[in-house]
PDB file of C-alpha atoms in Angstrom:
ATOM      1  CA  UNK A   1     103.969  48.112  75.304  1.00  0.00           C
ATOM      2  CA  UNK A   2     104.567  50.567  78.171  1.00  0.00           C
ATOM      3  CA  UNK A   3     104.355  50.079  81.892  1.00  0.00           C
ATOM      4  CA  UNK A   4     104.028  52.472  84.755  1.00  0.00           C
ATOM      5  CA  UNK A   5     105.944  51.874  88.042  1.00  0.00           C
ATOM      6  CA  UNK A   6     104.645  54.041  90.901  1.00  0.00           C
ATOM      7  CA  UNK A   7     105.678  54.584  94.539  1.00  0.00           C
ATOM      8  CA  UNK A   8     103.925  57.399  96.425  1.00  0.00           C
ATOM      9  CA  UNK A   9     104.126  60.374  93.958  1.00  0.00           C
ATOM     10  CA  UNK A  10     107.028  59.043  91.961  1.00  0.00           C
ATOM     11  CA  UNK A  11     106.371  57.433  88.577  1.00  0.00           C
ATOM     12  CA  UNK A  12     108.594  55.735  86.000  1.00  0.00           C
ATOM     13  CA  UNK A  13     107.485  54.774  82.573  1.00  0.00           C
ATOM     14  CA  UNK A  14     109.191  52.015  80.688  1.00  0.00           C
ATOM     15  CA  UNK A  15     108.835  51.035  77.037  1.00  0.00           C
ATOM     16  CA  UNK A  16     109.056  47.206  76.889  1.00  0.00           C
ATOM     17  CA  UNK A  17     110.854  45.436  74.143  1.00  0.00           C
ATOM     18  CA  UNK A  18     109.090  42.934  71.779  1.00  0.00           C
ATOM     19  CA  UNK A  19     110.290  39.682  73.351  1.00  0.00           C
ATOM     20  CA  UNK A  20     108.959  36.782  75.174  1.00  0.00           C
ATOM     21  CA  UNK A  21     110.089  37.794  78.704  1.00  0.00           C
ATOM     22  CA  UNK A  22     108.716  41.308  78.210  1.00  0.00           C
ATOM     23  CA  UNK A  23     105.361  40.045  77.061  1.00  0.00           C
ATOM     24  CA  UNK A  24     105.111  37.649  80.077  1.00  0.00           C
ATOM     25  CA  UNK A  25     105.884  40.365  82.507  1.00  0.00           C
ATOM     26  CA  UNK A  26     103.253  42.642  80.789  1.00  0.00           C
ATOM     27  CA  UNK A  27     100.674  39.865  81.118  1.00  0.00           C
ATOM     28  CA  UNK A  28     101.301  39.559  84.938  1.00  0.00           C
ATOM     29  CA  UNK A  29     100.267  43.198  85.384  1.00  0.00           C
ATOM     30  CA  UNK A  30      98.905  44.918  87.436  1.00  0.00           C
ATOM     31  CA  UNK A  31     101.053  44.091  90.469  1.00  0.00           C
ATOM     32  CA  UNK A  32     101.396  45.571  93.923  1.00  0.00           C
ATOM     33  CA  UNK A  33     104.805  44.289  95.046  1.00  0.00           C
ATOM     34  CA  UNK A  34     107.785  44.953  97.281  1.00  0.00           C
ATOM     35  CA  UNK A  35     110.942  46.588  95.752  1.00  0.00           C
ATOM     36  CA  UNK A  36     114.374  46.299  97.263  1.00  0.00           C
ATOM     37  CA  UNK A  37     117.678  48.113  96.646  1.00  0.00           C
ATOM     38  CA  UNK A  38     120.504  45.794  95.470  1.00  0.00           C
ATOM     39  CA  UNK A  39     124.268  46.541  95.046  1.00  0.00           C
ATOM     40  CA  UNK A  40     123.717  50.271  95.278  1.00  0.00           C
ATOM     41  CA  UNK A  41     122.952  50.470  91.529  1.00  0.00           C
ATOM     42  CA  UNK A  42     119.574  48.737  91.000  1.00  0.00           C
ATOM     43  CA  UNK A  43     116.072  48.213  92.357  1.00  0.00           C
ATOM     44  CA  UNK A  44     114.676  44.648  92.201  1.00  0.00           C
ATOM     45  CA  UNK A  45     111.332  43.003  92.483  1.00  0.00           C
ATOM     46  CA  UNK A  46     110.200  39.326  92.069  1.00  0.00           C
ATOM     47  CA  UNK A  47     107.160  38.857  89.742  1.00  0.00           C
ATOM     48  CA  UNK A  48     104.778  35.992  90.767  1.00  0.00           C
ATOM     49  CA  UNK A  49     105.837  33.849  87.786  1.00  0.00           C
ATOM     50  CA  UNK A  50     109.227  33.370  86.231  1.00  0.00           C
ATOM     51  CA  UNK A  51     109.732  34.776  82.667  1.00  0.00           C
ATOM     52  CA  UNK A  52     110.578  32.691  79.724  1.00  0.00           C
ATOM     53  CA  UNK A  53     113.738  34.232  78.162  1.00  0.00           C
ATOM     54  CA  UNK A  54     113.396  32.608  74.689  1.00  0.00           C
ATOM     55  CA  UNK A  55     114.280  35.219  71.960  1.00  0.00           C
ATOM     56  CA  UNK A  56     115.200  37.793  74.682  1.00  0.00           C
ATOM     57  CA  UNK A  57     118.588  39.446  74.202  1.00  0.00           C
ATOM     58  CA  UNK A  58     121.155  39.653  76.936  1.00  0.00           C
ATOM     59  CA  UNK A  59     121.331  43.156  78.456  1.00  0.00           C
ATOM     60  CA  UNK A  60     124.117  45.640  78.478  1.00  0.00           C
ATOM     61  CA  UNK A  61     122.578  47.529  81.462  1.00  0.00           C
ATOM     62  CA  UNK A  62     122.816  51.208  81.657  1.00  0.00           C
ATOM     63  CA  UNK A  63     120.964  53.694  83.821  1.00  0.00           C
ATOM     64  CA  UNK A  64     117.240  53.249  82.915  1.00  0.00           C
ATOM     65  CA  UNK A  65     117.529  49.644  81.620  1.00  0.00           C
ATOM     66  CA  UNK A  66     114.729  47.332  82.765  1.00  0.00           C
ATOM     67  CA  UNK A  67     116.070  43.732  82.848  1.00  0.00           C
ATOM     68  CA  UNK A  68     115.394  40.289  84.159  1.00  0.00           C
ATOM     69  CA  UNK A  69     118.021  38.254  86.121  1.00  0.00           C
ATOM     70  CA  UNK A  70     116.923  34.725  85.265  1.00  0.00           C
ATOM     71  CA  UNK A  71     119.069  32.828  87.882  1.00  0.00           C
ATOM     72  CA  UNK A  72     117.178  34.584  90.655  1.00  0.00           C
ATOM     73  CA  UNK A  73     113.884  35.376  88.843  1.00  0.00           C
ATOM     74  CA  UNK A  74     113.952  39.082  89.581  1.00  0.00           C
ATOM     75  CA  UNK A  75     113.246  42.087  87.540  1.00  0.00           C
ATOM     76  CA  UNK A  76     115.795  44.808  87.769  1.00  0.00           C
ATOM     77  CA  UNK A  77     115.549  48.574  87.278  1.00  0.00           C
ATOM     78  CA  UNK A  78     119.022  50.097  86.965  1.00  0.00           C
ATOM     79  CA  UNK A  79     119.707  53.523  88.459  1.00  0.00           C
ATOM     80  CA  UNK A  80     123.453  53.362  87.635  1.00  0.00           C
ATOM     81  CA  UNK A  81     125.315  51.908  84.685  1.00  0.00           C
ATOM     82  CA  UNK A  82     126.163  48.150  85.213  1.00  0.00           C
ATOM     83  CA  UNK A  83     127.186  46.353  81.996  1.00  0.00           C
ATOM     84  CA  UNK A  84     126.557  42.680  81.285  1.00  0.00           C
ATOM     85  CA  UNK A  85     126.087  39.461  83.357  1.00  0.00           C
ATOM     86  CA  UNK A  86     125.361  35.912  82.399  1.00  0.00           C
ATOM     87  CA  UNK A  87     121.535  35.488  82.745  1.00  0.00           C
ATOM     88  CA  UNK A  88     120.643  39.181  82.601  1.00  0.00           C
ATOM     89  CA  UNK A  89     118.140  39.860  79.777  1.00  0.00           C
ATOM     90  CA  UNK A  90     116.898  43.162  78.611  1.00  0.00           C
ATOM     91  CA  UNK A  91     113.219  43.814  78.979  1.00  0.00           C
ATOM     92  CA  UNK A  92     113.025  47.522  77.974  1.00  0.00           C
ATOM     93  CA  UNK A  93     114.164  51.035  78.677  1.00  0.00           C
ATOM     94  CA  UNK A  94     112.889  54.024  80.627  1.00  0.00           C
ATOM     95  CA  UNK A  95     110.825  56.589  78.749  1.00  0.00           C
ATOM     96  CA  UNK A  96     110.306  59.016  81.609  1.00  0.00           C
ATOM     97  CA  UNK A  97     110.990  59.348  85.312  1.00  0.00           C
ATOM     98  CA  UNK A  98     114.506  57.824  85.209  1.00  0.00           C
ATOM     99  CA  UNK A  99     115.555  60.054  88.188  1.00  0.00           C
ATOM    100  CA  UNK A 100     112.883  58.366  90.352  1.00  0.00           C
ATOM    101  CA  UNK A 101     114.309  54.730  90.142  1.00  0.00           C
ATOM    102  CA  UNK A 102     116.878  55.343  92.899  1.00  0.00           C
ATOM    103  CA  UNK A 103     114.150  56.576  95.261  1.00  0.00           C
ATOM    104  CA  UNK A 104     111.738  53.661  95.010  1.00  0.00           C
ATOM    105  CA  UNK A 105     111.286  51.809  98.171  1.00  0.00           C
ATOM    106  CA  UNK A 106     108.739  49.563  99.918  1.00  0.00           C
ATOM    107  CA  UNK A 107     105.482  48.680  98.099  1.00  0.00           C
ATOM    108  CA  UNK A 108     105.154  49.763  94.396  1.00  0.00           C
ATOM    109  CA  UNK A 109     102.375  49.457  91.934  1.00  0.00           C
ATOM    110  CA  UNK A 110     103.180  48.370  88.322  1.00  0.00           C
ATOM    111  CA  UNK A 111     100.463  48.530  85.606  1.00  0.00           C
ATOM    112  CA  UNK A 112      99.988  48.649  81.871  1.00  0.00           C
ATOM    113  CA  UNK A 113      99.755  52.202  80.461  1.00  0.00           C
TER     114      UNK A 113
END
């Protein structure tokens, strides 16, 4: 499963893992949603429905990791290495456009590819 994240002329493609949370995010697409910068190392957005993290591994987040932070219900796109945190689950990894994550802002479009 792959998804496309677009803002203006910037596109990022992520390959989703085969786990429950990734499948639930995929089923909510397409989305037009606001993205925010957080902690100067990640971009976050809040999907309409919380994701079930059953059978979803915890993330060891590096640049290009797509993750879900269950305590807040946000999806995270890392543009700098981060590491681990309680409640941070791995959804997938960037396939292309990693350099565009840092520049995402405002309204983005997310769709199945």
